[in-house]
XYZ file of C-alpha atoms in Angstrom:
601
model
C 107.780 -9.694 -21.010
C 109.769 -12.850 -20.865
C 111.428 -16.017 -22.066
C 109.661 -19.116 -21.068
C 110.273 -22.810 -21.647
C 108.778 -26.319 -20.476
C 109.067 -30.079 -20.804
C 106.622 -32.510 -20.361
C 107.119 -36.223 -20.535
C 103.707 -37.497 -20.961
C 104.341 -41.002 -21.882
C 105.296 -43.622 -19.038
C 108.472 -44.484 -21.337
C 109.779 -41.297 -21.283
C 112.511 -40.117 -19.220
C 111.873 -37.489 -16.243
C 112.542 -33.769 -17.000
C 116.678 -33.451 -16.905
C 117.116 -30.031 -14.528
C 119.815 -29.064 -17.097
C 118.316 -29.448 -20.061
C 115.529 -27.087 -18.690
C 118.443 -24.732 -17.514
C 120.234 -24.798 -20.843
C 116.724 -24.137 -23.091
C 115.826 -21.173 -20.713
C 119.322 -19.574 -20.181
C 119.557 -19.488 -24.399
C 116.863 -16.466 -23.681
C 118.732 -14.664 -21.514
C 118.068 -11.123 -23.200
C 114.211 -12.018 -23.210
C 114.539 -11.624 -19.333
C 117.832 -10.181 -17.806
C 116.004 -9.190 -14.436
C 115.641 -12.946 -12.962
C 115.302 -16.513 -13.505
C 113.760 -19.778 -12.099
C 112.242 -22.819 -12.496
C 109.584 -25.114 -11.161
C 109.568 -29.283 -11.779
C 106.502 -31.055 -10.423
C 107.192 -33.625 -7.570
C 106.960 -36.662 -10.016
C 109.828 -34.854 -12.498
C 107.096 -35.236 -15.376
C 106.736 -31.523 -15.600
C 109.212 -28.753 -15.712
C 108.710 -25.065 -16.414
C 111.407 -22.524 -16.628
C 111.288 -18.460 -16.973
C 113.817 -15.609 -17.967
C 111.791 -12.491 -16.400
C 111.671 -8.752 -18.124
C 109.808 -7.351 -14.826
C 107.353 -4.770 -16.143
C 104.249 -5.272 -13.740
C 104.541 -6.200 -10.304
C 108.068 -5.839 -9.945
C 108.374 -7.639 -6.776
C 109.009 -11.141 -6.258
C 105.542 -11.547 -5.798
C 105.284 -11.666 -9.714
C 107.849 -13.934 -10.247
C 107.829 -17.018 -12.347
C 106.878 -19.783 -12.604
C 104.210 -19.236 -10.641
C 102.075 -21.805 -8.703
C 98.704 -21.603 -7.006
C 96.781 -24.278 -5.323
C 93.235 -24.709 -5.792
C 90.253 -25.935 -3.939
C 89.408 -28.913 -6.081
C 92.765 -30.105 -5.805
C 94.371 -32.508 -3.777
C 96.915 -31.828 -1.173
C 100.243 -30.257 -2.052
C 98.714 -30.132 -5.679
C 98.772 -27.290 -7.679
C 98.746 -25.513 -11.132
C 101.860 -23.788 -12.479
C 102.393 -21.400 -15.365
C 105.293 -19.542 -17.381
C 103.846 -16.389 -19.411
C 104.976 -14.286 -21.750
C 103.494 -11.267 -22.259
C 101.183 -8.822 -20.887
C 97.471 -8.452 -20.008
C 96.503 -5.199 -20.089
C 93.063 -5.757 -18.730
C 94.137 -7.749 -15.721
C 92.906 -5.181 -13.349
C 89.266 -5.540 -14.407
C 89.868 -9.253 -14.508
C 91.111 -9.379 -11.189
C 87.845 -7.021 -9.666
C 85.617 -9.639 -11.216
C 87.767 -12.527 -9.625
C 87.819 -10.746 -6.130
C 83.877 -10.144 -6.688
C 83.575 -13.737 -6.799
C 85.374 -14.523 -3.635
C 89.095 -15.292 -5.300
C 91.995 -13.982 -3.213
C 95.205 -12.821 -4.625
C 98.764 -12.462 -3.017
C 100.537 -10.291 -5.703
C 99.708 -7.623 -7.769
C 100.867 -9.396 -11.275
C 99.167 -9.933 -14.242
C 100.340 -13.420 -14.178
C 98.344 -14.711 -11.134
C 95.388 -13.124 -12.801
C 95.450 -15.687 -15.729
C 96.281 -18.847 -13.151
C 92.911 -17.960 -11.483
C 90.831 -17.177 -14.444
C 91.720 -20.619 -15.731
C 91.028 -22.021 -12.667
C 87.289 -20.818 -12.736
C 86.729 -20.181 -16.791
C 89.310 -22.972 -18.475
C 90.096 -22.135 -21.763
C 86.801 -19.607 -22.450
C 89.096 -17.458 -20.384
C 90.872 -16.463 -23.313
C 87.848 -14.432 -25.016
C 88.266 -12.114 -22.069
C 92.261 -11.279 -22.254
C 93.475 -8.182 -23.438
C 96.702 -8.447 -24.369
C 99.964 -10.113 -26.038
C 100.828 -13.307 -24.660
C 101.974 -16.430 -24.860
C 101.859 -19.460 -21.926
C 102.129 -22.869 -20.823
C 99.742 -23.703 -17.843
C 100.488 -27.019 -16.159
C 96.748 -28.153 -15.152
C 97.620 -30.811 -12.008
C 94.011 -31.673 -12.085
C 93.612 -32.925 -15.258
C 97.018 -33.765 -15.702
C 97.417 -31.859 -18.888
C 99.429 -28.803 -19.950
C 97.711 -25.780 -21.525
C 99.033 -23.502 -24.275
C 97.822 -20.536 -25.560
C 98.813 -17.479 -27.946
C 97.227 -14.287 -28.435
C 94.579 -13.767 -31.295
C 97.486 -11.898 -33.672
C 100.666 -13.924 -32.411
C 102.340 -11.131 -31.359
C 104.319 -13.316 -28.754
C 105.940 -16.702 -30.054
C 105.173 -19.939 -28.819
C 107.137 -23.351 -30.213
C 106.776 -26.850 -29.112
C 108.480 -30.011 -30.482
C 106.764 -33.049 -29.934
C 109.142 -36.617 -30.084
C 106.064 -38.927 -29.615
C 107.211 -39.308 -25.603
C 107.904 -35.898 -24.399
C 106.983 -32.350 -25.459
C 109.278 -29.287 -25.247
C 108.313 -25.759 -25.412
C 109.508 -22.756 -25.830
C 109.495 -18.726 -27.070
C 112.299 -19.274 -29.386
C 113.024 -21.889 -32.010
C 116.970 -21.505 -31.029
C 116.068 -22.036 -27.798
C 114.488 -25.900 -28.315
C 117.464 -26.370 -30.869
C 119.973 -25.584 -27.637
C 118.369 -28.424 -25.401
C 120.093 -30.853 -27.347
C 116.926 -33.112 -27.413
C 115.323 -31.643 -30.403
C 115.789 -33.278 -33.935
C 117.809 -30.803 -36.216
C 116.184 -32.233 -39.497
C 115.745 -29.617 -41.920
C 112.208 -28.138 -43.401
C 111.724 -27.882 -46.823
C 108.313 -26.050 -46.501
C 110.415 -23.806 -43.877
C 112.742 -23.033 -46.731
C 110.588 -22.643 -49.451
C 108.331 -20.443 -47.445
C 111.309 -18.232 -46.612
C 112.487 -18.035 -50.263
C 108.677 -17.259 -51.202
C 107.250 -14.668 -48.498
C 110.852 -13.433 -47.372
C 109.882 -15.420 -43.652
C 108.668 -18.755 -42.900
C 104.973 -18.858 -42.547
C 103.838 -20.502 -39.363
C 103.259 -22.901 -38.006
C 106.740 -23.897 -40.064
C 110.258 -23.200 -39.118
C 112.992 -24.454 -40.439
C 113.147 -27.595 -38.464
C 110.876 -30.279 -39.071
C 110.509 -31.038 -35.491
C 109.195 -27.655 -34.387
C 105.854 -26.138 -34.900
C 104.550 -22.954 -33.870
C 101.299 -22.696 -31.952
C 99.139 -21.111 -34.357
C 98.175 -17.216 -33.695
C 94.753 -17.261 -32.057
C 94.690 -20.667 -30.972
C 95.422 -23.280 -28.190
C 95.991 -26.410 -27.380
C 96.250 -29.147 -24.547
C 99.038 -31.734 -24.051
C 98.028 -34.807 -21.953
C 98.784 -38.331 -22.030
C 98.235 -38.739 -25.912
C 100.444 -36.087 -26.861
C 99.538 -32.813 -28.238
C 95.968 -32.163 -29.390
C 95.057 -30.469 -32.488
C 95.269 -26.690 -32.206
C 91.689 -25.154 -31.296
C 90.924 -21.703 -33.144
C 89.534 -19.195 -30.970
C 89.900 -16.143 -32.562
C 89.734 -15.423 -36.742
C 90.284 -11.946 -38.063
C 88.477 -12.962 -41.253
C 85.404 -14.015 -38.875
C 85.292 -10.895 -36.963
C 84.989 -8.924 -39.975
C 82.532 -10.736 -41.612
C 80.442 -10.710 -38.468
C 80.338 -6.966 -38.791
C 79.151 -6.896 -42.549
C 75.577 -6.510 -41.592
C 76.433 -3.531 -38.731
C 76.455 -0.582 -40.758
C 76.911 1.719 -38.010
C 79.030 4.508 -37.408
C 82.171 3.855 -35.639
C 84.332 6.656 -33.201
C 87.655 6.125 -34.454
C 89.007 8.529 -32.053
C 87.378 6.755 -28.815
C 88.511 3.385 -29.948
C 92.239 4.084 -30.468
C 92.280 6.301 -27.222
C 90.981 3.287 -25.691
C 93.834 1.233 -27.428
C 96.480 3.311 -26.564
C 95.298 3.759 -22.860
C 95.514 0.118 -22.596
C 98.872 -0.250 -23.938
C 100.217 1.953 -21.464
C 99.499 0.126 -18.619
C 103.056 -0.730 -16.540
C 105.410 0.021 -13.766
C 108.010 0.720 -15.593
C 108.487 4.105 -17.572
C 107.228 3.450 -21.582
C 108.678 5.187 -24.752
C 107.464 5.171 -28.329
C 109.200 4.518 -31.670
C 108.814 7.892 -33.808
C 109.244 8.285 -37.258
C 108.375 10.839 -40.030
C 104.957 8.457 -40.631
C 101.546 8.827 -39.626
C 101.374 5.436 -37.625
C 104.009 6.158 -34.970
C 103.077 9.745 -34.693
C 99.148 9.009 -34.440
C 100.114 6.736 -31.435
C 102.283 9.398 -29.752
C 99.496 12.170 -30.429
C 97.185 9.651 -28.598
C 99.548 8.789 -25.910
C 99.923 12.318 -25.008
C 96.082 12.965 -25.375
C 95.176 9.657 -23.201
C 97.605 11.328 -20.376
C 100.922 10.325 -20.799
C 103.095 12.730 -18.954
C 106.936 10.996 -19.133
C 106.887 9.709 -22.710
C 110.123 9.314 -24.234
C 110.499 8.928 -27.918
C 113.434 7.840 -30.220
C 114.220 7.858 -34.228
C 117.200 6.437 -36.080
C 119.115 8.836 -38.474
C 121.597 8.029 -41.633
C 123.894 10.374 -42.959
C 123.362 8.675 -46.100
C 119.479 10.030 -46.196
C 120.437 13.636 -45.016
C 118.563 16.121 -47.067
C 116.243 13.355 -48.845
C 112.738 12.678 -48.718
C 113.296 9.603 -46.457
C 115.688 11.675 -43.726
C 112.831 11.065 -41.095
C 114.747 12.690 -38.345
C 114.139 16.366 -38.881
C 110.187 15.721 -39.183
C 110.224 13.869 -36.073
C 112.009 16.274 -34.012
C 109.418 18.783 -34.920
C 106.608 16.528 -33.718
C 108.301 15.455 -30.522
C 108.752 19.396 -29.794
C 104.904 19.716 -30.882
C 103.720 17.279 -28.448
C 106.074 18.064 -25.614
C 107.780 14.758 -25.269
C 111.553 14.153 -24.537
C 113.331 13.177 -27.679
C 116.540 11.114 -28.977
C 118.091 10.796 -32.063
C 120.209 8.134 -32.548
C 122.980 8.343 -35.229
C 123.633 5.034 -37.068
C 126.823 4.559 -39.060
C 127.727 1.957 -41.460
C 130.560 1.425 -39.020
C 128.603 0.094 -36.557
C 125.945 -1.562 -38.615
C 129.120 -3.850 -40.166
C 130.113 -4.474 -36.589
C 126.808 -5.254 -35.126
C 125.913 -7.638 -38.069
C 127.431 -10.500 -36.406
C 124.927 -10.619 -33.605
C 122.045 -9.778 -35.435
C 122.569 -13.530 -37.322
C 122.936 -14.597 -34.077
C 119.734 -13.539 -32.747
C 117.743 -13.674 -35.580
C 115.373 -16.921 -34.225
C 114.413 -17.769 -37.991
C 115.552 -16.288 -41.017
C 113.789 -12.906 -42.421
C 114.747 -10.181 -44.897
C 113.528 -7.646 -42.644
C 113.734 -6.713 -38.786
C 117.140 -4.782 -39.394
C 115.285 -1.443 -38.715
C 113.626 -2.951 -35.386
C 116.833 -4.365 -34.302
C 118.736 -0.672 -34.171
C 115.536 1.150 -32.919
C 115.242 -1.091 -30.053
C 119.018 -0.790 -29.361
C 118.567 2.957 -29.314
C 115.310 2.349 -26.797
C 117.593 0.147 -24.788
C 120.688 2.630 -24.531
C 118.499 5.887 -23.091
C 117.418 2.807 -20.303
C 113.972 1.827 -21.284
C 112.331 -1.674 -20.813
C 108.776 -0.681 -22.815
C 107.825 1.065 -26.120
C 105.048 1.700 -28.309
C 105.261 1.096 -31.672
C 103.062 2.238 -34.830
C 102.958 -1.348 -36.454
C 99.510 -2.331 -37.354
C 98.378 0.572 -39.126
C 99.131 0.005 -42.576
C 97.069 -3.455 -42.390
C 93.880 -1.465 -40.828
C 93.936 1.296 -42.407
C 94.878 0.853 -45.996
C 98.605 2.155 -46.258
C 100.152 -0.642 -48.459
C 99.815 -0.500 -52.409
C 97.933 -4.000 -51.932
C 94.921 -2.324 -51.234
C 94.903 -0.797 -54.587
C 96.763 -3.451 -56.842
C 94.796 -6.547 -55.882
C 91.322 -5.546 -56.616
C 92.288 -4.136 -59.865
C 94.479 -7.644 -60.738
C 91.626 -9.852 -60.501
C 89.020 -8.735 -63.027
C 91.884 -7.860 -65.628
C 93.344 -11.667 -64.779
C 89.894 -13.554 -65.145
C 89.185 -11.893 -68.407
C 92.827 -12.774 -70.054
C 92.424 -16.668 -68.462
C 88.994 -16.725 -70.814
C 91.424 -16.974 -73.834
C 92.671 -19.982 -74.474
C 96.704 -19.655 -74.943
C 97.106 -16.440 -73.395
C 98.361 -17.599 -70.278
C 101.190 -19.860 -71.928
C 102.169 -16.937 -74.236
C 102.212 -13.757 -71.721
C 104.850 -16.079 -69.661
C 107.057 -16.772 -72.556
C 106.717 -12.650 -73.416
C 107.311 -12.110 -69.680
C 110.476 -14.385 -69.743
C 112.009 -13.281 -72.931
C 111.646 -9.402 -71.910
C 112.359 -9.893 -68.281
C 116.231 -11.494 -69.366
C 116.571 -8.041 -71.510
C 115.332 -5.365 -69.056
C 115.185 -5.229 -65.422
C 112.196 -2.453 -65.875
C 110.077 -5.581 -66.782
C 108.913 -7.409 -63.515
C 108.876 -11.216 -63.759
C 105.580 -11.272 -61.722
C 103.456 -10.233 -64.855
C 103.148 -13.762 -66.121
C 102.445 -14.962 -62.279
C 99.659 -12.074 -62.119
C 97.687 -13.819 -65.166
C 98.459 -17.235 -63.657
C 97.182 -16.663 -60.141
C 95.494 -13.455 -60.241
C 91.779 -14.171 -60.718
C 91.640 -14.995 -57.022
C 92.610 -12.661 -54.046
C 94.408 -15.448 -52.824
C 96.037 -16.013 -55.674
C 96.840 -12.279 -56.220
C 97.963 -11.876 -52.759
C 100.820 -14.670 -53.566
C 101.721 -13.174 -56.554
C 101.947 -9.136 -54.694
C 104.062 -10.644 -51.699
C 105.766 -12.945 -53.416
C 110.075 -12.486 -52.975
C 110.875 -15.273 -55.346
C 108.986 -16.766 -57.790
C 108.351 -20.864 -57.571
C 110.086 -21.497 -60.820
C 113.391 -19.489 -59.130
C 113.397 -22.131 -56.224
C 115.319 -25.076 -57.751
C 118.418 -22.620 -58.396
C 118.094 -21.355 -54.606
C 117.258 -24.789 -52.573
C 117.724 -27.551 -55.004
C 115.011 -29.252 -57.111
C 114.300 -32.102 -54.692
C 113.925 -29.624 -51.637
C 112.050 -27.135 -54.052
C 109.314 -29.781 -55.048
C 108.735 -31.211 -51.514
C 108.415 -27.975 -49.753
C 105.718 -26.319 -52.231
C 104.001 -29.806 -51.850
C 104.180 -29.470 -47.866
C 103.805 -25.770 -47.424
C 100.739 -25.627 -49.575
C 100.978 -21.666 -49.447
C 97.956 -20.966 -51.646
C 95.639 -23.219 -49.591
C 96.913 -21.507 -46.431
C 96.202 -17.870 -47.917
C 92.939 -18.814 -48.588
C 92.308 -20.109 -45.192
C 92.984 -16.302 -44.041
C 90.142 -15.016 -45.980
C 87.584 -17.823 -44.577
C 84.847 -17.153 -44.288
C 84.692 -14.107 -46.468
C 85.045 -11.176 -44.705
C 82.687 -9.623 -47.897
C 84.130 -6.664 -49.245
C 87.642 -6.127 -51.259
C 88.801 -3.738 -48.254
C 88.327 -6.184 -45.656
C 90.108 -9.067 -47.636
C 93.101 -7.276 -48.110
C 92.767 -6.442 -44.280
C 92.781 -10.157 -43.666
C 95.301 -11.360 -45.578
C 98.017 -8.638 -44.718
C 97.210 -9.130 -41.117
C 97.259 -12.659 -41.133
C 100.746 -12.832 -43.217
C 102.639 -9.826 -43.741
C 102.072 -8.478 -40.210
C 102.189 -11.717 -38.348
C 104.922 -13.331 -39.972
C 106.929 -10.745 -40.843
C 106.633 -7.517 -39.087
C 105.566 -8.683 -35.263
C 107.936 -11.801 -35.491
C 110.947 -9.476 -36.634
C 109.739 -6.908 -33.694
C 109.741 -10.053 -31.073
C 113.559 -11.360 -31.996
C 115.001 -7.739 -32.797
C 113.306 -6.043 -29.421
C 114.359 -9.030 -27.225
C 117.687 -9.232 -28.167
C 117.745 -6.020 -26.266
C 115.526 -7.025 -23.477
C 112.878 -4.527 -24.758
C 109.219 -5.007 -24.615
C 107.829 -3.471 -27.311
C 103.929 -2.770 -27.604
C 101.537 -2.526 -30.696
C 98.260 -0.740 -29.893
C 97.376 -0.809 -33.567
C 97.091 -4.910 -33.194
C 94.492 -5.433 -30.719
C 91.251 -7.918 -31.129
C 89.277 -5.534 -29.172
C 90.308 -2.354 -31.632
C 89.477 -4.747 -34.644
C 86.115 -5.697 -33.422
C 85.527 -2.024 -32.520
C 86.637 -0.671 -36.154
C 85.006 -3.886 -38.120
C 81.668 -2.156 -39.291
C 84.028 1.312 -40.532
C 86.721 -1.582 -42.516
C 84.573 -3.739 -44.060
C 82.161 -0.988 -45.985
C 85.166 0.960 -46.856
C 85.887 1.736 -50.290
C 88.659 3.996 -50.780
C 92.531 3.409 -48.892
C 95.020 5.433 -47.372
C 95.506 6.476 -43.757
C 93.389 9.940 -43.352
C 91.347 7.863 -41.160
C 94.083 7.262 -38.689
C 95.685 10.662 -39.160
C 92.461 12.559 -38.597
C 91.742 10.324 -34.911
C 93.721 12.168 -32.615
C 92.670 15.312 -31.349
C 93.859 17.876 -32.821
C 94.518 15.724 -35.979
C 97.754 15.458 -37.136
C 100.484 18.459 -38.477
C 100.098 18.620 -42.246
C 103.823 18.092 -42.401
C 103.408 14.558 -41.735
C 99.826 14.218 -43.390
C 101.381 15.411 -46.776
C 104.953 13.505 -46.716
C 105.394 10.988 -49.003
C 105.304 7.407 -47.423
C 108.875 6.130 -47.549
C 108.686 3.598 -44.750
C 111.172 2.867 -42.085
C 114.241 1.582 -43.741
C 118.173 1.616 -43.208
C 120.417 2.453 -46.153
C 121.187 -1.591 -46.626
C 121.863 -1.193 -50.575
C 124.634 1.814 -50.028
C 126.093 -0.021 -46.888
C 126.544 -3.395 -48.334
C 127.760 -2.312 -52.101
C 124.705 -1.357 -54.387
C 121.915 -2.496 -56.110
C 122.972 -5.811 -56.418
C 122.129 -5.945 -52.417
C 118.424 -5.390 -52.492
C 115.799 -7.918 -50.711
C 116.396 -10.711 -53.032
C 120.435 -10.627 -52.407
C 119.796 -10.185 -49.152
C 117.360 -13.052 -48.575
C 120.239 -15.182 -50.435
C 122.909 -13.806 -47.626
C 120.625 -14.385 -44.473
C 119.804 -18.181 -45.709
C 123.531 -18.739 -46.443
C 124.958 -17.018 -43.255
C 122.194 -18.948 -41.198
C 122.147 -22.364 -42.750
C 123.243 -23.433 -45.817
C 126.919 -23.103 -44.575
C 126.108 -25.767 -41.853
C 123.872 -28.251 -42.685
C 125.311 -30.238 -39.844
C 122.861 -28.086 -37.357
C 120.120 -30.257 -39.185
């Protein structure tokens, strides 16, 4: 797990790689890799790679990056080079296959496997990888850079192309720290943040910076950055399973995924709440042979004796599974003291991520470098109300939409009532307006602010331009193209492509890496999705009973029968009451990070 950056001066008119710029970008990501730092610049000074290392696999200097390897097809002195962020969990099998074809290795790292696999398979190798990854690989023979990102987008990768030089990094702020990337504000990023609570990829808050889309790769050659090529699609994976009405061994599939995610040369811990997701991960890890698992839970005085106090049940679960457990008390005073740093490390604005930040801090404080998380369970197994609400809204909205004048009438009535009672949701008129399609209903369901509220938040011109450039409804439609075929499968694709990818995974990345912690998510795995897909596309109900029953023995009733509360911090109490909900928090994040400092743009 690391922080990576790269510079490629692809035009002859571009200046050579600036060593100081490469270092400045790399050192902005120091917390992502406190164990070591290095760089590589090509002989002609047209390519530079930087790396901050968090040593997890092959702790020796042999696993250091940037890593370079010569190829038989390259001329004397030429070599391919890579900087890689993430882990390849099946690297040992891939290595054995390469060794069977005569490839020689000089380290025990998964990074070298990537280099050698690319030399034999090129971009086709991506389908063979099981893990989370983002990397930049310099192909010396073809004079091009290869950028790739894992299927779900667990690991981030951003680039900025000024027409002569491309700059690449794991963080948006690292690219800004280079001093060579335009800070021009992106209205689409701002609008996306207020609509979604996060910035939808590939946008960022800067026009010059884009994300490599999840499950995609691209090349950079003498002509600049190519259009991204998608090699993995959640919707297509589900669609392909429609005709496979076969029995699925959920237990076997989950145990396999957890076993792969335990591959490490350092101890592995796990976040443990009182919920089904994290408890299942701990149960499956113990079942798969983990003997020294450390778990941790946050506790808050404000929740004591209430249903959302997760500490007592988490402690019972830890005792049941025989794992070393730590309860970390988090107070209002510590939260407020730490808040300025949260804004410093939050790479892009988000209404979430505080829970991930403080649980990652707890893991770091007990000496862990790696922790497992149950993130992804709700998206796979129907834990959100969207699995129930959206299929219900669609026939209702379609029926009302056929009645002349009903949409404008509902909008006026809803606006009138919403001003007079906080119990009336302003979303009702939006459901009637957009809820006749899955994309439209999802837009409303997961919306933080309405489009009509944007002018008061960002200004009329920014709102108009941002909505047009973002084209959010179209992007949501793309997430369920091809059509997964069933209501349940469509919601899986939507929640996995948006809330999971753009919110939960991105927040987990910046929040955990601020504490030099690698978080692994066994329920967010393309191979697991393929195995479970026949079950998911034919599922009629919702709820996580399937996940709870998967471990052997199944999860205890204290966990299964507990009302879902989610892993949250008592933000409203700490910041001053109900007016500090997520909508107010969104305004504060935006004002703190951006609106008060337009000079950064």
